Amino acid sequence: MKKIGVLFGMENSFPGALVEHINARNISGLHAEFVETGAVLLDKAAPYAVIVDRISHDIPFYRAYLKHAALNGTIIINNPFWWSADDKFFNYSLAAKLGVAVPPTVILPHKKHPEGTTDRSMRNLEYPLNWDSVFAYIGEHGFMKPVDGGGWRDVYHIHNRPEFFAAYDQSRDLCMLYQKAVEFNEYFRCYVVGQNKVRIMPYDPRKPHHERYVQNPPAYDPALLARVEKDALILCRALGYDLNTVEFAVENGIPYAIDFMNPAPDADLHSVGQANFDWIIREVADMAIAKSANAPAPPEELRWATFLSGSSAATPAKKPAKKSSANKSAPKKSAKNKALESPAGTASA
């Protein structure tokens, strides 16, 4: 009997509904359940063909468990190796290389030295920093946020230089981004499942959380929606995420990708609404069931470079032609947390 496990934390509606939906299909030889684990033994594989991960970004024990499970053949949604290495600044850099529009963004040195370091550890760092060049590139209206974080924690909406430096002074030893604010007219939150299914959801981050998914949206330009779908697929395929949300803020007809590090995206019934919830449950179930047919999966080459597909097209990368037995690394489908909330008609990742 193959098993699909769901690993989750405080969320209630999605995990149970997913398990019930899979089991209601009565697929012979397949059963879905909540993951249960204790101390993880080095020489014992996890008893799951597939695990849908909703919580390991917050719990290092679970992340280590999932890496061990993947090494022993369990297929993890999303890839815990790539998720562990990913960060927002890299994502923006990759998006720009792939031709997806992103706002101007800079990464800033730590305001406070990381623990265990001193001034002598920073001898390669320019001092004083050229702040004028930062503002010339970004402007004075933007967002400052951690390079790796979510839940709108430690995020600052900046309107001028004094606000910038006040926020920077509060950033402690976090590594922060500063990104130009997008003055958006339209805003979309896109669920991407299996790197081939996209659900474009009109979204208004200026409203209270439970009202942000627009229930009666206006008609949108079909060309705009086509570009949003294409860019969402490009990003998720390049990053190798099988489950992700990509958010676009549209300014002057250009959809800027401002948030696409969401490998455990919000799927709560009460926030996404019934229609979106039903779509998410159905598509994630389809994906997990399909992947279970290929489990146990032999571990792919565990080198970081293989976790990027290297493809700039909106199709999955193909394996390169085999040249010799000494050169057999193939691009690997890899696997990335937060729901963006931006006030007052502006947005940034």
Tab-separated table of C-alpha atoms in Angstrom:
chain	number	residue	atom	x	y	z
A	1	MET	CA	0.000	0.000	0.000
A	2	LYS	CA	1.479	3.313	-1.072
A	3	LYS	CA	0.835	6.268	1.191
A	4	ILE	CA	0.557	10.012	0.569
A	5	GLY	CA	1.371	11.970	3.709
A	6	VAL	CA	0.464	15.560	4.563
A	7	LEU	CA	2.841	17.391	6.912
A	8	PHE	CA	1.273	20.512	8.400
A	9	GLY	CA	1.109	22.853	11.362
A	10	MET	CA	-1.658	25.139	12.599
A	11	GLU	CA	-3.753	25.239	9.422
A	12	ASN	CA	-7.043	23.356	9.596
A	13	SER	CA	-9.110	23.288	6.406
A	14	PHE	CA	-6.592	22.301	3.705
A	15	PRO	CA	-4.799	19.228	5.161
A	16	GLY	CA	-7.941	17.365	6.163
A	17	ALA	CA	-9.784	18.209	2.958
A	18	LEU	CA	-6.845	17.021	0.854
A	19	VAL	CA	-6.639	13.683	2.686
A	20	GLU	CA	-10.396	13.157	2.451
A	21	HIS	CA	-10.466	14.059	-1.248
A	22	ILE	CA	-7.698	11.599	-2.141
A	23	ASN	CA	-9.191	8.766	-0.113
A	24	ALA	CA	-12.679	9.426	-1.520
A	25	ARG	CA	-11.384	8.441	-4.952
A	26	ASN	CA	-10.874	4.871	-3.684
A	27	ILE	CA	-7.707	4.282	-5.688
A	28	SER	CA	-6.555	0.707	-5.232
A	29	GLY	CA	-3.262	0.433	-3.358
A	30	LEU	CA	-3.166	4.123	-2.349
A	31	HIS	CA	-4.029	5.792	0.958
A	32	ALA	CA	-3.622	9.376	2.205
A	33	GLU	CA	-3.047	10.349	5.832
A	34	PHE	CA	-1.405	12.899	8.095
A	35	VAL	CA	2.343	12.290	8.478
A	36	GLU	CA	3.386	10.865	11.832
A	37	THR	CA	7.019	10.624	12.899
A	38	GLY	CA	9.112	10.457	16.011
A	39	ALA	CA	12.886	10.313	16.237
A	40	VAL	CA	14.199	9.627	12.735
A	41	LEU	CA	16.554	6.668	12.400
A	42	LEU	CA	19.410	7.016	9.944
A	43	ASP	CA	18.877	3.609	8.354
A	44	LYS	CA	15.082	3.704	8.137
A	45	ALA	CA	13.243	5.209	5.167
A	46	ALA	CA	10.026	7.183	5.594
A	47	PRO	CA	6.913	5.057	4.928
A	48	TYR	CA	5.469	7.506	2.384
A	49	ALA	CA	5.545	7.541	-1.397
A	50	VAL	CA	4.733	11.272	-1.435
A	51	ILE	CA	4.717	13.930	1.276
A	52	VAL	CA	2.978	17.281	0.820
A	53	ASP	CA	4.971	19.671	3.012
A	54	ARG	CA	3.161	22.627	4.581
A	55	ILE	CA	5.291	23.409	7.641
A	56	SER	CA	9.000	22.484	7.403
A	57	HIS	CA	9.978	26.119	6.711
A	58	ASP	CA	9.174	26.798	10.381
A	59	ILE	CA	10.524	23.601	11.953
A	60	PRO	CA	14.126	22.511	11.231
A	61	PHE	CA	13.433	18.978	12.514
A	62	TYR	CA	10.809	18.486	9.818
A	63	ARG	CA	13.115	19.903	7.133
A	64	ALA	CA	15.859	17.430	8.100
A	65	TYR	CA	13.293	14.604	8.123
A	66	LEU	CA	12.112	15.514	4.629
A	67	LYS	CA	15.641	15.615	3.216
A	68	HIS	CA	16.278	12.160	4.655
A	69	ALA	CA	12.979	10.940	3.200
A	70	ALA	CA	13.821	12.372	-0.233
A	71	LEU	CA	17.213	10.700	-0.199
A	72	ASN	CA	15.454	7.388	0.403
A	73	GLY	CA	12.942	7.735	-2.427
A	74	THR	CA	9.995	9.737	-1.060
A	75	ILE	CA	8.789	12.459	-3.432
A	76	ILE	CA	8.433	15.722	-1.522
A	77	ILE	CA	6.148	18.604	-2.554
A	78	ASN	CA	8.090	20.939	-2.527
A	79	ASN	CA	11.744	19.915	-2.891
A	80	PRO	CA	13.257	20.502	0.592
A	81	PHE	CA	16.790	20.861	-0.754
A	82	TRP	CA	16.036	23.779	-3.035
A	83	TRP	CA	13.600	25.368	-0.587
A	84	SER	CA	16.384	25.366	2.013
A	85	ALA	CA	18.744	27.211	-0.330
A	86	ASP	CA	16.352	29.663	-1.948
A	87	ASP	CA	16.004	33.366	-1.110
A	88	LYS	CA	14.100	36.347	-2.477
A	89	PHE	CA	17.048	38.239	-3.906
A	90	PHE	CA	18.152	35.231	-5.921
A	91	ASN	CA	14.583	34.841	-7.153
A	92	TYR	CA	14.454	38.412	-8.424
A	93	SER	CA	17.821	37.967	-10.109
A	94	LEU	CA	16.620	34.780	-11.791
A	95	ALA	CA	13.349	36.400	-12.878
A	96	ALA	CA	15.230	39.270	-14.515
A	97	LYS	CA	17.438	36.775	-16.367
A	98	LEU	CA	14.333	34.946	-17.596
A	99	GLY	CA	12.702	38.106	-18.927
A	100	VAL	CA	10.027	38.386	-16.234
A	101	ALA	CA	9.441	41.974	-15.106
A	102	VAL	CA	10.514	42.714	-11.519
A	103	PRO	CA	10.874	46.079	-9.761
A	104	PRO	CA	14.377	47.499	-9.177
A	105	THR	CA	15.752	45.774	-6.072
A	106	VAL	CA	18.913	45.994	-3.971
A	107	ILE	CA	20.250	43.822	-1.172
A	108	LEU	CA	21.629	45.682	1.857
A	109	PRO	CA	24.430	44.745	4.269
A	110	HIS	CA	23.383	43.840	7.800
A	111	LYS	CA	22.798	46.856	10.000
A	112	LYS	CA	24.060	44.924	13.026
A	113	HIS	CA	26.907	42.471	12.669
A	114	PRO	CA	25.678	38.856	12.675
A	115	GLU	CA	26.422	37.007	15.882
A	116	GLY	CA	30.053	35.973	16.161
A	117	THR	CA	31.339	38.630	13.742
A	118	THR	CA	33.009	42.016	14.281
A	119	ASP	CA	34.174	45.000	12.239
A	120	ARG	CA	37.171	42.906	11.191
A	121	SER	CA	34.789	40.416	9.581
A	122	MET	CA	33.498	43.173	7.296
A	123	ARG	CA	36.761	44.324	5.748
A	124	ASN	CA	35.505	43.610	2.225
A	125	LEU	CA	32.499	45.873	2.745
A	126	GLU	CA	32.449	49.381	1.300
A	127	TYR	CA	32.376	52.028	4.021
A	128	PRO	CA	30.660	54.367	4.174
A	129	LEU	CA	27.972	52.860	1.960
A	130	ASN	CA	26.979	54.877	-1.085
A	131	TRP	CA	23.377	55.547	-0.113
A	132	ASP	CA	22.896	58.064	-2.916
A	133	SER	CA	23.396	55.285	-5.456
A	134	VAL	CA	20.746	53.179	-3.708
A	135	PHE	CA	18.156	55.961	-3.847
A	136	ALA	CA	19.103	56.843	-7.409
A	137	TYR	CA	18.313	53.236	-8.398
A	138	ILE	CA	15.215	52.573	-6.257
A	139	GLY	CA	13.847	55.982	-5.337
A	140	GLU	CA	12.444	56.934	-1.943
A	141	HIS	CA	9.144	55.042	-2.236
A	142	GLY	CA	9.663	51.353	-1.697
A	143	PHE	CA	9.562	48.389	0.648
A	144	MET	CA	12.280	47.035	2.930
A	145	LYS	CA	12.022	43.395	3.900
A	146	PRO	CA	14.169	40.392	4.841
A	147	VAL	CA	15.871	38.472	2.056
A	148	ASP	CA	14.353	35.323	3.522
A	149	GLY	CA	11.106	35.653	5.433
A	150	GLY	CA	7.353	35.792	5.201
A	151	GLY	CA	4.117	36.642	6.922
A	152	TRP	CA	4.799	40.358	6.517
A	153	ARG	CA	7.299	40.158	9.378
A	154	ASP	CA	9.953	42.913	9.517
A	155	VAL	CA	8.543	44.570	6.389
A	156	TYR	CA	8.560	48.358	6.137
A	157	HIS	CA	6.708	50.627	3.707
A	158	ILE	CA	9.120	53.450	2.907
A	159	HIS	CA	8.106	56.935	1.676
A	160	ASN	CA	11.293	58.970	2.214
A	161	ARG	CA	14.889	58.776	3.403
A	162	PRO	CA	14.151	59.326	7.099
A	163	GLU	CA	11.704	56.395	7.027
A	164	PHE	CA	14.279	54.303	5.183
A	165	PHE	CA	16.979	54.838	7.780
A	166	ALA	CA	14.544	54.420	10.679
A	167	ALA	CA	13.527	51.041	9.247
A	168	TYR	CA	17.115	50.048	8.540
A	169	ASP	CA	18.054	50.873	12.149
A	170	GLN	CA	15.362	48.413	13.316
A	171	SER	CA	16.455	45.558	11.066
A	172	ARG	CA	18.884	44.110	13.635
A	173	ASP	CA	21.159	41.500	12.040
A	174	LEU	CA	18.679	40.567	9.295
A	175	CYS	CA	19.793	40.789	5.699
A	176	MET	CA	17.322	43.175	4.058
A	177	LEU	CA	16.084	43.999	0.566
A	178	TYR	CA	14.950	47.400	-0.602
A	179	GLN	CA	12.599	47.347	-3.583
A	180	LYS	CA	10.832	50.019	-5.574
A	181	ALA	CA	7.085	50.196	-4.857
A	182	VAL	CA	4.770	49.342	-7.740
A	183	GLU	CA	1.841	51.744	-8.143
A	184	PHE	CA	-0.583	49.080	-9.261
A	185	ASN	CA	-3.966	49.224	-10.936
A	186	GLU	CA	-4.537	45.471	-11.134
A	187	TYR	CA	-3.183	42.798	-8.829
A	188	PHE	CA	-3.217	39.028	-9.256
A	189	ARG	CA	-2.352	36.114	-7.017
A	190	CYS	CA	-1.730	32.977	-9.054
A	191	TYR	CA	-1.765	29.419	-7.788
A	192	VAL	CA	0.614	27.228	-9.787
A	193	VAL	CA	0.269	23.460	-9.337
A	194	GLY	CA	2.451	20.810	-10.936
A	195	GLN	CA	4.291	23.450	-12.994
A	196	ASN	CA	1.473	23.312	-15.560
A	197	LYS	CA	-1.802	24.453	-13.952
A	198	VAL	CA	-2.399	28.132	-13.160
A	199	ARG	CA	-5.362	29.712	-11.423
A	200	ILE	CA	-5.285	33.520	-11.713
A	201	MET	CA	-7.072	35.069	-8.745
A	202	PRO	CA	-7.765	38.829	-8.712
A	203	TYR	CA	-6.567	40.063	-5.348
A	204	ASP	CA	-6.608	43.352	-3.446
A	205	PRO	CA	-3.897	43.525	-0.753
A	206	ARG	CA	-5.302	46.832	0.512
A	207	LYS	CA	-8.376	45.129	1.994
A	208	PRO	CA	-8.739	43.113	5.205
A	209	HIS	CA	-7.298	39.621	4.871
A	210	HIS	CA	-10.628	37.810	4.503
A	211	GLU	CA	-11.758	40.211	1.735
A	212	ARG	CA	-8.671	40.252	-0.463
A	213	TYR	CA	-9.758	37.698	-3.046
A	214	VAL	CA	-11.969	39.719	-5.392
A	215	GLN	CA	-15.321	37.982	-5.783
A	216	ASN	CA	-16.716	39.917	-8.770
A	217	PRO	CA	-13.682	41.080	-10.738
A	218	PRO	CA	-13.926	43.291	-13.809
A	219	ALA	CA	-13.018	42.034	-17.269
A	220	TYR	CA	-9.261	42.037	-17.836
A	221	ASP	CA	-7.275	42.344	-21.031
A	222	PRO	CA	-6.797	38.752	-22.316
A	223	ALA	CA	-3.237	39.617	-23.358
A	224	LEU	CA	-2.454	40.709	-19.784
A	225	LEU	CA	-3.833	37.474	-18.343
A	226	ALA	CA	-1.901	35.439	-20.895
A	227	ARG	CA	1.345	37.143	-19.897
A	228	VAL	CA	0.626	36.652	-16.194
A	229	GLU	CA	0.037	32.935	-16.754
A	230	LYS	CA	3.140	32.574	-18.920
A	231	ASP	CA	5.387	34.396	-16.446
A	232	ALA	CA	4.022	32.411	-13.493
A	233	LEU	CA	4.881	29.165	-15.283
A	234	ILE	CA	8.330	30.404	-16.287
A	235	LEU	CA	9.193	31.206	-12.675
A	236	CYS	CA	7.859	28.007	-11.116
A	237	ARG	CA	9.433	25.792	-13.766
A	238	ALA	CA	12.806	27.487	-13.447
A	239	LEU	CA	12.703	27.168	-9.658
A	240	GLY	CA	11.270	23.668	-9.829
A	241	TYR	CA	8.354	24.329	-7.482
A	242	ASP	CA	5.370	21.994	-7.876
A	243	LEU	CA	3.192	24.118	-5.591
A	244	ASN	CA	3.605	27.881	-5.333
A	245	THR	CA	1.821	31.194	-5.574
A	246	VAL	CA	3.112	34.021	-7.739
A	247	GLU	CA	1.842	37.557	-7.193
A	248	PHE	CA	1.824	40.265	-9.841
A	249	ALA	CA	1.247	43.989	-9.389
A	250	VAL	CA	0.320	45.627	-12.696
A	251	GLU	CA	1.539	49.161	-13.414
A	252	ASN	CA	0.955	50.756	-16.824
A	253	GLY	CA	0.000	47.383	-18.245
A	254	ILE	CA	3.200	45.645	-17.061
A	255	PRO	CA	2.776	42.758	-14.593
A	256	TYR	CA	5.651	42.903	-12.106
A	257	ALA	CA	6.373	39.663	-10.260
A	258	ILE	CA	6.753	40.818	-6.690
A	259	ASP	CA	6.220	37.699	-4.608
A	260	PHE	CA	6.965	34.144	-5.700
A	261	MET	CA	8.679	32.463	-2.767
A	262	ASN	CA	5.524	30.779	-1.466
A	263	PRO	CA	6.068	26.987	-1.497
A	264	ALA	CA	3.547	26.567	1.349
A	265	PRO	CA	0.980	29.093	0.121
A	266	ASP	CA	-2.190	30.031	1.935
A	267	ALA	CA	-4.903	27.494	1.116
A	268	ASP	CA	-7.344	28.171	3.915
A	269	LEU	CA	-10.983	27.904	2.901
A	270	HIS	CA	-11.937	31.045	4.790
A	271	SER	CA	-9.374	33.242	3.061
A	272	VAL	CA	-9.268	31.895	-0.496
A	273	GLY	CA	-13.005	31.221	-0.810
A	274	GLN	CA	-14.876	28.042	-1.731
A	275	ALA	CA	-14.280	28.069	-5.507
A	276	ASN	CA	-10.525	28.619	-5.191
A	277	PHE	CA	-10.328	26.092	-2.348
A	278	ASP	CA	-12.043	23.394	-4.376
A	279	TRP	CA	-9.683	24.008	-7.309
A	280	ILE	CA	-6.596	23.826	-5.088
A	281	ILE	CA	-7.704	20.591	-3.396
A	282	ARG	CA	-8.507	18.915	-6.722
A	283	GLU	CA	-5.289	19.936	-8.480
A	284	VAL	CA	-2.955	19.142	-5.568
A	285	ALA	CA	-4.653	15.765	-5.174
A	286	ASP	CA	-4.195	15.040	-8.889
A	287	MET	CA	-0.517	15.964	-8.649
A	288	ALA	CA	0.186	13.938	-5.511
A	289	ILE	CA	-1.582	10.881	-6.914
A	290	ALA	CA	0.334	11.119	-10.200
A	291	LYS	CA	3.642	11.453	-8.358
A	292	SER	CA	2.879	8.467	-6.146
A	293	ALA	CA	2.892	6.268	-9.250
A	294	ASN	CA	6.597	7.093	-9.700
A	295	ALA	CA	7.586	6.460	-6.092
A	296	PRO	CA	9.902	5.396	-4.693
A	297	ALA	CA	11.956	7.766	-6.798
A	298	PRO	CA	15.692	7.174	-7.137
A	299	PRO	CA	17.506	10.165	-5.645
A	300	GLU	CA	18.750	12.541	-8.303
A	301	GLU	CA	22.229	13.973	-8.180
A	302	LEU	CA	22.219	16.096	-5.029
A	303	ARG	CA	24.220	19.060	-6.255
A	304	TRP	CA	22.810	22.557	-5.936
A	305	ALA	CA	23.297	23.345	-9.620
A	306	THR	CA	20.918	20.558	-10.578
A	307	PHE	CA	18.058	22.144	-8.642
A	308	LEU	CA	17.626	24.818	-11.300
A	309	SER	CA	16.208	23.772	-14.623
A	310	GLY	CA	18.189	26.456	-16.439
A	311	SER	CA	15.287	26.941	-18.826
A	312	SER	CA	14.108	30.406	-19.852
A	313	ALA	CA	11.153	29.022	-21.788
A	314	ALA	CA	7.717	28.385	-20.370
A	315	THR	CA	8.258	24.650	-20.691
A	316	PRO	CA	10.163	22.301	-18.401
A	317	ALA	CA	13.824	21.915	-19.207
A	318	LYS	CA	14.800	18.781	-21.087
A	319	LYS	CA	17.630	16.521	-20.117
A	320	PRO	CA	20.798	17.221	-22.063
A	321	ALA	CA	22.060	14.640	-24.492
A	322	LYS	CA	24.217	12.033	-22.806
A	323	LYS	CA	27.837	12.657	-23.781
A	324	SER	CA	29.698	10.174	-21.660
A	325	SER	CA	29.411	8.156	-18.500
A	326	ALA	CA	31.403	10.878	-16.738
A	327	ASN	CA	28.923	13.579	-17.661
A	328	LYS	CA	25.420	12.494	-16.762
A	329	SER	CA	23.975	15.240	-14.586
A	330	ALA	CA	20.457	16.168	-15.667
A	331	PRO	CA	18.519	19.276	-14.706
A	332	LYS	CA	16.437	18.536	-11.687
A	333	LYS	CA	12.948	19.648	-10.933
A	334	SER	CA	13.430	21.462	-7.732
A	335	ALA	CA	11.324	22.704	-5.137
A	336	LYS	CA	10.057	27.617	-2.180
A	337	ASN	CA	6.643	31.214	2.054
A	338	LYS	CA	4.569	34.014	2.521
A	339	ALA	CA	1.383	35.752	1.556
A	340	LEU	CA	2.101	39.283	0.404
A	341	GLU	CA	0.150	42.040	2.037
A	342	SER	CA	0.765	45.569	0.756
A	343	PRO	CA	-1.074	48.719	1.781
A	344	ALA	CA	-2.428	51.683	-0.097
A	345	GLY	CA	-2.283	50.604	-3.709
A	346	THR	CA	1.437	49.908	-3.768
A	347	ALA	CA	3.242	46.641	-3.818
A	348	SER	CA	6.629	45.085	-3.591
A	349	ALA	CA	7.967	41.612	-2.923
